[in-house]
Amino acid sequence: MKIGIVHTSVTEDEEFELEEIVQRVFGEEVEFYVQSNPYIIKSVDSIENISPLVVADIVKMYMNAVCERCDIILSACVIASIVCDRVQELSRMIKIPIISIESGMCNEAVKIGKRIGILGTISTSVESVKKKIETLQKNSNHNGEIITYLVEPNIGTDKKVLDERVFHAAKAIANRVDVILLAQGSIAHTADDISKGTGKPVLGSVYYAAKNLKEMAAMYDVKNINQI
């Protein structure tokens, strides 16, 4: 199995954690083809206003993964999910699943409750997850409530300090929601601590993305394309 991963910006630790979790969920040897383009995250200030060049860069990375003979593609950037949603017809045509990182988490959240909290440190990521939840609620005839909380990270903020801010933000909204979503993979590691501290289910995108990858691979009956 060869999985293409498309990032905007990612640290080595974040990429290692993602690959480790995907490997564990699949329970088999997985090869990764990883791409990143930090220009994208710097160029998008609203999910309603993504430039043609940014869209082209995202689609180009998807197609690079196809050319590298990946069996399945993970769009590991919430900001790019709006583009990921639009290429599903292409995905079906080429018979290679292209999955957004937050899809599994959002699907699970709608099953858990109607009052959904969304935390993040990047406004476009929070808005993108919110839009996904709104669509799911509408499609399932759930009249839910969505509460968002943007944690402002100061430049150079220590990781531990940022984790504490995310934790306190979660506690601030916990009594008003049934489930809390962490909008970015970079803060997904705080899910267990937040759940223990708030008593609420807390979903991080990385684990649910890995589960979603495995489920979609089975649904598409994905074979190792290198053997075709």
PDB file of N, CA, C and O in Angstrom, residues 2-6 31-35 57-75 87-99 220 223-228:
ATOM      1  N   LYS A   2       0.624   2.138  -0.941  1.00  0.00           N
ATOM      2  CA  LYS A   2       1.366   3.391  -1.011  1.00  0.00           C
ATOM      3  C   LYS A   2       0.389   4.553  -0.847  1.00  0.00           C
ATOM      4  O   LYS A   2      -0.580   4.672  -1.606  1.00  0.00           O
ATOM      5  N   ILE A   3       0.642   5.386   0.158  1.00  0.00           N
ATOM      6  CA  ILE A   3      -0.263   6.484   0.481  1.00  0.00           C
ATOM      7  C   ILE A   3       0.418   7.821   0.189  1.00  0.00           C
ATOM      8  O   ILE A   3       1.522   8.087   0.667  1.00  0.00           O
ATOM      9  N   GLY A   4      -0.250   8.645  -0.610  1.00  0.00           N
ATOM     10  CA  GLY A   4       0.228   9.998  -0.862  1.00  0.00           C
ATOM     11  C   GLY A   4      -0.318  10.938   0.196  1.00  0.00           C
ATOM     12  O   GLY A   4      -1.509  10.891   0.515  1.00  0.00           O
ATOM     13  N   ILE A   5       0.548  11.773   0.778  1.00  0.00           N
ATOM     14  CA  ILE A   5       0.117  12.736   1.785  1.00  0.00           C
ATOM     15  C   ILE A   5       0.433  14.138   1.290  1.00  0.00           C
ATOM     16  O   ILE A   5       1.585  14.445   0.941  1.00  0.00           O
ATOM     17  N   VAL A   6      -0.596  14.987   1.267  1.00  0.00           N
ATOM     18  CA  VAL A   6      -0.455  16.354   0.776  1.00  0.00           C
ATOM     19  C   VAL A   6      -0.608  17.327   1.944  1.00  0.00           C
ATOM     20  O   VAL A   6      -1.669  17.383   2.582  1.00  0.00           O
ATOM     21  N   GLU A  31       3.906   2.442   2.511  1.00  0.00           N
ATOM     22  CA  GLU A  31       4.893   3.360   1.949  1.00  0.00           C
ATOM     23  C   GLU A  31       4.233   4.723   1.795  1.00  0.00           C
ATOM     24  O   GLU A  31       3.069   4.818   1.395  1.00  0.00           O
ATOM     25  N   PHE A  32       4.983   5.788   2.102  1.00  0.00           N
ATOM     26  CA  PHE A  32       4.420   7.135   2.036  1.00  0.00           C
ATOM     27  C   PHE A  32       5.127   7.972   0.968  1.00  0.00           C
ATOM     28  O   PHE A  32       6.352   7.895   0.816  1.00  0.00           O
ATOM     29  N   TYR A  33       4.340   8.761   0.266  1.00  0.00           N
ATOM     30  CA  TYR A  33       4.874   9.773  -0.650  1.00  0.00           C
ATOM     31  C   TYR A  33       4.349  11.114  -0.137  1.00  0.00           C
ATOM     32  O   TYR A  33       3.151  11.386  -0.199  1.00  0.00           O
ATOM     33  N   VAL A  34       5.244  11.945   0.405  1.00  0.00           N
ATOM     34  CA  VAL A  34       4.847  13.159   1.127  1.00  0.00           C
ATOM     35  C   VAL A  34       5.239  14.411   0.354  1.00  0.00           C
ATOM     36  O   VAL A  34       6.369  14.535  -0.123  1.00  0.00           O
ATOM     37  N   GLN A  35       4.281  15.341   0.258  1.00  0.00           N
ATOM     38  CA  GLN A  35       4.537  16.644  -0.364  1.00  0.00           C
ATOM     39  C   GLN A  35       4.038  17.744   0.572  1.00  0.00           C
ATOM     40  O   GLN A  35       3.069  17.548   1.316  1.00  0.00           O
ATOM     41  N   ASP A  57      -2.174  24.583  -7.346  1.00  0.00           N
ATOM     42  CA  ASP A  57      -1.075  23.980  -6.582  1.00  0.00           C
ATOM     43  C   ASP A  57      -1.545  22.750  -5.811  1.00  0.00           C
ATOM     44  O   ASP A  57      -0.828  21.735  -5.731  1.00  0.00           O
ATOM     45  N   ILE A  58      -2.744  22.833  -5.233  1.00  0.00           N
ATOM     46  CA  ILE A  58      -3.275  21.705  -4.467  1.00  0.00           C
ATOM     47  C   ILE A  58      -3.575  20.524  -5.387  1.00  0.00           C
ATOM     48  O   ILE A  58      -3.179  19.379  -5.123  1.00  0.00           O
ATOM     49  N   VAL A  59      -4.263  20.800  -6.495  1.00  0.00           N
ATOM     50  CA  VAL A  59      -4.604  19.733  -7.444  1.00  0.00           C
ATOM     51  C   VAL A  59      -3.337  19.124  -8.040  1.00  0.00           C
ATOM     52  O   VAL A  59      -3.256  17.904  -8.250  1.00  0.00           O
ATOM     53  N   LYS A  60      -2.334  19.967  -8.275  1.00  0.00           N
ATOM     54  CA  LYS A  60      -1.066  19.475  -8.829  1.00  0.00           C
ATOM     55  C   LYS A  60      -0.433  18.453  -7.879  1.00  0.00           C
ATOM     56  O   LYS A  60       0.090  17.425  -8.321  1.00  0.00           O
ATOM     57  N   MET A  61      -0.502  18.718  -6.568  1.00  0.00           N
ATOM     58  CA  MET A  61       0.065  17.766  -5.605  1.00  0.00           C
ATOM     59  C   MET A  61      -0.718  16.455  -5.603  1.00  0.00           C
ATOM     60  O   MET A  61      -0.137  15.374  -5.484  1.00  0.00           O
ATOM     61  N   TYR A  62      -2.052  16.540  -5.739  1.00  0.00           N
ATOM     62  CA  TYR A  62      -2.836  15.310  -5.849  1.00  0.00           C
ATOM     63  C   TYR A  62      -2.379  14.500  -7.061  1.00  0.00           C
ATOM     64  O   TYR A  62      -2.189  13.279  -6.984  1.00  0.00           O
ATOM     65  N   MET A  63      -2.210  15.189  -8.188  1.00  0.00           N
ATOM     66  CA  MET A  63      -1.839  14.496  -9.429  1.00  0.00           C
ATOM     67  C   MET A  63      -0.390  13.987  -9.377  1.00  0.00           C
ATOM     68  O   MET A  63      -0.071  12.961  -9.973  1.00  0.00           O
ATOM     69  N   ASN A  64       0.474  14.699  -8.658  1.00  0.00           N
ATOM     70  CA  ASN A  64       1.837  14.186  -8.441  1.00  0.00           C
ATOM     71  C   ASN A  64       1.782  12.833  -7.742  1.00  0.00           C
ATOM     72  O   ASN A  64       2.526  11.907  -8.078  1.00  0.00           O
ATOM     73  N   ALA A  65       0.892  12.734  -6.753  1.00  0.00           N
ATOM     74  CA  ALA A  65       0.741  11.474  -6.017  1.00  0.00           C
ATOM     75  C   ALA A  65       0.235  10.363  -6.934  1.00  0.00           C
ATOM     76  O   ALA A  65       0.666   9.210  -6.829  1.00  0.00           O
ATOM     77  N   VAL A  66      -0.669  10.714  -7.838  1.00  0.00           N
ATOM     78  CA  VAL A  66      -1.152   9.731  -8.814  1.00  0.00           C
ATOM     79  C   VAL A  66      -0.002   9.263  -9.703  1.00  0.00           C
ATOM     80  O   VAL A  66       0.179   8.067  -9.948  1.00  0.00           O
ATOM     81  N   CYS A  67       0.791  10.229 -10.180  1.00  0.00           N
ATOM     82  CA  CYS A  67       1.926   9.891 -11.050  1.00  0.00           C
ATOM     83  C   CYS A  67       2.980   9.055 -10.326  1.00  0.00           C
ATOM     84  O   CYS A  67       3.701   8.273 -10.954  1.00  0.00           O
ATOM     85  N   GLU A  68       3.054   9.216  -8.998  1.00  0.00           N
ATOM     86  CA  GLU A  68       3.978   8.410  -8.196  1.00  0.00           C
ATOM     87  C   GLU A  68       3.358   7.063  -7.814  1.00  0.00           C
ATOM     88  O   GLU A  68       3.889   6.336  -6.997  1.00  0.00           O
ATOM     89  N   ARG A  69       2.230   6.754  -8.418  1.00  0.00           N
ATOM     90  CA  ARG A  69       1.561   5.463  -8.265  1.00  0.00           C
ATOM     91  C   ARG A  69       1.098   5.178  -6.826  1.00  0.00           C
ATOM     92  O   ARG A  69       1.216   4.062  -6.306  1.00  0.00           O
ATOM     93  N   CYS A  70       0.554   6.242  -6.205  1.00  0.00           N
ATOM     94  CA  CYS A  70      -0.041   6.061  -4.877  1.00  0.00           C
ATOM     95  C   CYS A  70      -1.401   5.385  -5.025  1.00  0.00           C
ATOM     96  O   CYS A  70      -2.129   5.612  -5.993  1.00  0.00           O
ATOM     97  N   ASP A  71      -1.748   4.553  -4.050  1.00  0.00           N
ATOM     98  CA  ASP A  71      -3.016   3.834  -4.065  1.00  0.00           C
ATOM     99  C   ASP A  71      -4.160   4.661  -3.497  1.00  0.00           C
ATOM    100  O   ASP A  71      -5.327   4.440  -3.816  1.00  0.00           O
ATOM    101  N   ILE A  72      -3.822   5.581  -2.624  1.00  0.00           N
ATOM    102  CA  ILE A  72      -4.819   6.411  -1.950  1.00  0.00           C
ATOM    103  C   ILE A  72      -4.127   7.708  -1.536  1.00  0.00           C
ATOM    104  O   ILE A  72      -2.911   7.721  -1.289  1.00  0.00           O
ATOM    105  N   ILE A  73      -4.879   8.805  -1.466  1.00  0.00           N
ATOM    106  CA  ILE A  73      -4.282  10.122  -1.201  1.00  0.00           C
ATOM    107  C   ILE A  73      -4.990  10.769  -0.020  1.00  0.00           C
ATOM    108  O   ILE A  73      -6.222  10.833   0.024  1.00  0.00           O
ATOM    109  N   LEU A  74      -4.200  11.268   0.933  1.00  0.00           N
ATOM    110  CA  LEU A  74      -4.726  12.010   2.074  1.00  0.00           C
ATOM    111  C   LEU A  74      -4.380  13.481   1.920  1.00  0.00           C
ATOM    112  O   LEU A  74      -3.211  13.846   1.855  1.00  0.00           O
ATOM    113  N   SER A  75      -5.416  14.310   1.861  1.00  0.00           N
ATOM    114  CA  SER A  75      -5.217  15.759   1.854  1.00  0.00           C
ATOM    115  C   SER A  75      -5.108  16.199   3.304  1.00  0.00           C
ATOM    116  O   SER A  75      -6.100  16.383   4.001  1.00  0.00           O
ATOM    117  N   VAL A  87     -12.865  17.661  -6.017  1.00  0.00           N
ATOM    118  CA  VAL A  87     -12.213  16.739  -6.963  1.00  0.00           C
ATOM    119  C   VAL A  87     -12.702  15.299  -6.791  1.00  0.00           C
ATOM    120  O   VAL A  87     -12.096  14.369  -7.309  1.00  0.00           O
ATOM    121  N   GLN A  88     -13.820  15.123  -6.100  1.00  0.00           N
ATOM    122  CA  GLN A  88     -14.299  13.765  -5.856  1.00  0.00           C
ATOM    123  C   GLN A  88     -14.752  13.053  -7.129  1.00  0.00           C
ATOM    124  O   GLN A  88     -14.618  11.840  -7.250  1.00  0.00           O
ATOM    125  N   GLU A  89     -15.280  13.804  -8.088  1.00  0.00           N
ATOM    126  CA  GLU A  89     -15.648  13.177  -9.359  1.00  0.00           C
ATOM    127  C   GLU A  89     -14.398  12.658 -10.075  1.00  0.00           C
ATOM    128  O   GLU A  89     -14.401  11.563 -10.643  1.00  0.00           O
ATOM    129  N   LEU A  90     -13.324  13.457 -10.024  1.00  0.00           N
ATOM    130  CA  LEU A  90     -12.049  13.023 -10.597  1.00  0.00           C
ATOM    131  C   LEU A  90     -11.523  11.793  -9.854  1.00  0.00           C
ATOM    132  O   LEU A  90     -11.030  10.842 -10.471  1.00  0.00           O
ATOM    133  N   SER A  91     -11.652  11.803  -8.538  1.00  0.00           N
ATOM    134  CA  SER A  91     -11.209  10.675  -7.713  1.00  0.00           C
ATOM    135  C   SER A  91     -11.913   9.387  -8.138  1.00  0.00           C
ATOM    136  O   SER A  91     -11.282   8.332  -8.278  1.00  0.00           O
ATOM    137  N   ARG A  92     -13.215   9.489  -8.360  1.00  0.00           N
ATOM    138  CA  ARG A  92     -13.970   8.300  -8.784  1.00  0.00           C
ATOM    139  C   ARG A  92     -13.552   7.848 -10.180  1.00  0.00           C
ATOM    140  O   ARG A  92     -13.485   6.647 -10.462  1.00  0.00           O
ATOM    141  N   MET A  93     -13.258   8.815 -11.050  1.00  0.00           N
ATOM    142  CA  MET A  93     -12.883   8.465 -12.421  1.00  0.00           C
ATOM    143  C   MET A  93     -11.558   7.702 -12.458  1.00  0.00           C
ATOM    144  O   MET A  93     -11.416   6.724 -13.189  1.00  0.00           O
ATOM    145  N   ILE A  94     -10.580   8.141 -11.648  1.00  0.00           N
ATOM    146  CA  ILE A  94      -9.272   7.490 -11.664  1.00  0.00           C
ATOM    147  C   ILE A  94      -9.197   6.315 -10.685  1.00  0.00           C
ATOM    148  O   ILE A  94      -8.182   5.633 -10.601  1.00  0.00           O
ATOM    149  N   LYS A  95     -10.300   6.140  -9.912  1.00  0.00           N
ATOM    150  CA  LYS A  95     -10.410   5.029  -8.949  1.00  0.00           C
ATOM    151  C   LYS A  95      -9.318   5.066  -7.887  1.00  0.00           C
ATOM    152  O   LYS A  95      -8.803   4.043  -7.440  1.00  0.00           O
ATOM    153  N   ILE A  96      -8.951   6.300  -7.489  1.00  0.00           N
ATOM    154  CA  ILE A  96      -8.006   6.503  -6.389  1.00  0.00           C
ATOM    155  C   ILE A  96      -8.671   7.442  -5.380  1.00  0.00           C
ATOM    156  O   ILE A  96      -8.949   8.598  -5.698  1.00  0.00           O
ATOM    157  N   PRO A  97      -8.966   6.963  -4.166  1.00  0.00           N
ATOM    158  CA  PRO A  97      -9.605   7.826  -3.167  1.00  0.00           C
ATOM    159  C   PRO A  97      -8.721   9.028  -2.809  1.00  0.00           C
ATOM    160  O   PRO A  97      -7.515   8.876  -2.609  1.00  0.00           O
ATOM    161  N   ILE A  98      -9.327  10.208  -2.758  1.00  0.00           N
ATOM    162  CA  ILE A  98      -8.658  11.429  -2.285  1.00  0.00           C
ATOM    163  C   ILE A  98      -9.476  11.916  -1.096  1.00  0.00           C
ATOM    164  O   ILE A  98     -10.631  12.314  -1.248  1.00  0.00           O
ATOM    165  N   ILE A  99      -8.885  11.864   0.076  1.00  0.00           N
ATOM    166  CA  ILE A  99      -9.620  12.041   1.329  1.00  0.00           C
ATOM    167  C   ILE A  99      -9.097  13.245   2.099  1.00  0.00           C
ATOM    168  O   ILE A  99      -7.881  13.415   2.252  1.00  0.00           O
ATOM    169  N   TYR A 220     -13.131   1.094  -1.798  1.00  0.00           N
ATOM    170  CA  TYR A 220     -12.701   1.169  -3.190  1.00  0.00           C
ATOM    171  C   TYR A 220     -12.051  -0.131  -3.653  1.00  0.00           C
ATOM    172  O   TYR A 220     -11.660  -0.256  -4.801  1.00  0.00           O
ATOM    173  N   LYS A 223      -6.206  -1.935  -4.587  1.00  0.00           N
ATOM    174  CA  LYS A 223      -5.085  -2.866  -4.770  1.00  0.00           C
ATOM    175  C   LYS A 223      -3.822  -2.030  -4.882  1.00  0.00           C
ATOM    176  O   LYS A 223      -3.866  -0.862  -5.223  1.00  0.00           O
ATOM    177  N   ASN A 224      -2.716  -2.633  -4.595  1.00  0.00           N
ATOM    178  CA  ASN A 224      -1.442  -1.921  -4.757  1.00  0.00           C
ATOM    179  C   ASN A 224      -1.235  -1.636  -6.245  1.00  0.00           C
ATOM    180  O   ASN A 224      -1.046  -2.535  -7.052  1.00  0.00           O
ATOM    181  N   ILE A 225      -1.307  -0.363  -6.597  1.00  0.00           N
ATOM    182  CA  ILE A 225      -1.265   0.036  -8.003  1.00  0.00           C
ATOM    183  C   ILE A 225       0.053  -0.385  -8.668  1.00  0.00           C
ATOM    184  O   ILE A 225       0.125  -0.567  -9.877  1.00  0.00           O
ATOM    185  N   ASN A 226       1.096  -0.560  -7.869  1.00  0.00           N
ATOM    186  CA  ASN A 226       2.376  -0.971  -8.435  1.00  0.00           C
ATOM    187  C   ASN A 226       2.354  -2.426  -8.931  1.00  0.00           C
ATOM    188  O   ASN A 226       3.264  -2.859  -9.646  1.00  0.00           O
ATOM    189  N   GLN A 227       1.296  -3.170  -8.549  1.00  0.00           N
ATOM    190  CA  GLN A 227       1.174  -4.552  -9.004  1.00  0.00           C
ATOM    191  C   GLN A 227       0.258  -4.675 -10.216  1.00  0.00           C
ATOM    192  O   GLN A 227       0.055  -5.753 -10.738  1.00  0.00           O
ATOM    193  N   ILE A 228      -0.307  -3.529 -10.641  1.00  0.00           N
ATOM    194  CA  ILE A 228      -1.224  -3.555 -11.781  1.00  0.00           C
ATOM    195  C   ILE A 228      -0.463  -3.386 -13.099  1.00  0.00           C
ATOM    196  O   ILE A 228       0.402  -2.526 -13.195  1.00  0.00           O
TER     197      ILE A 228
END
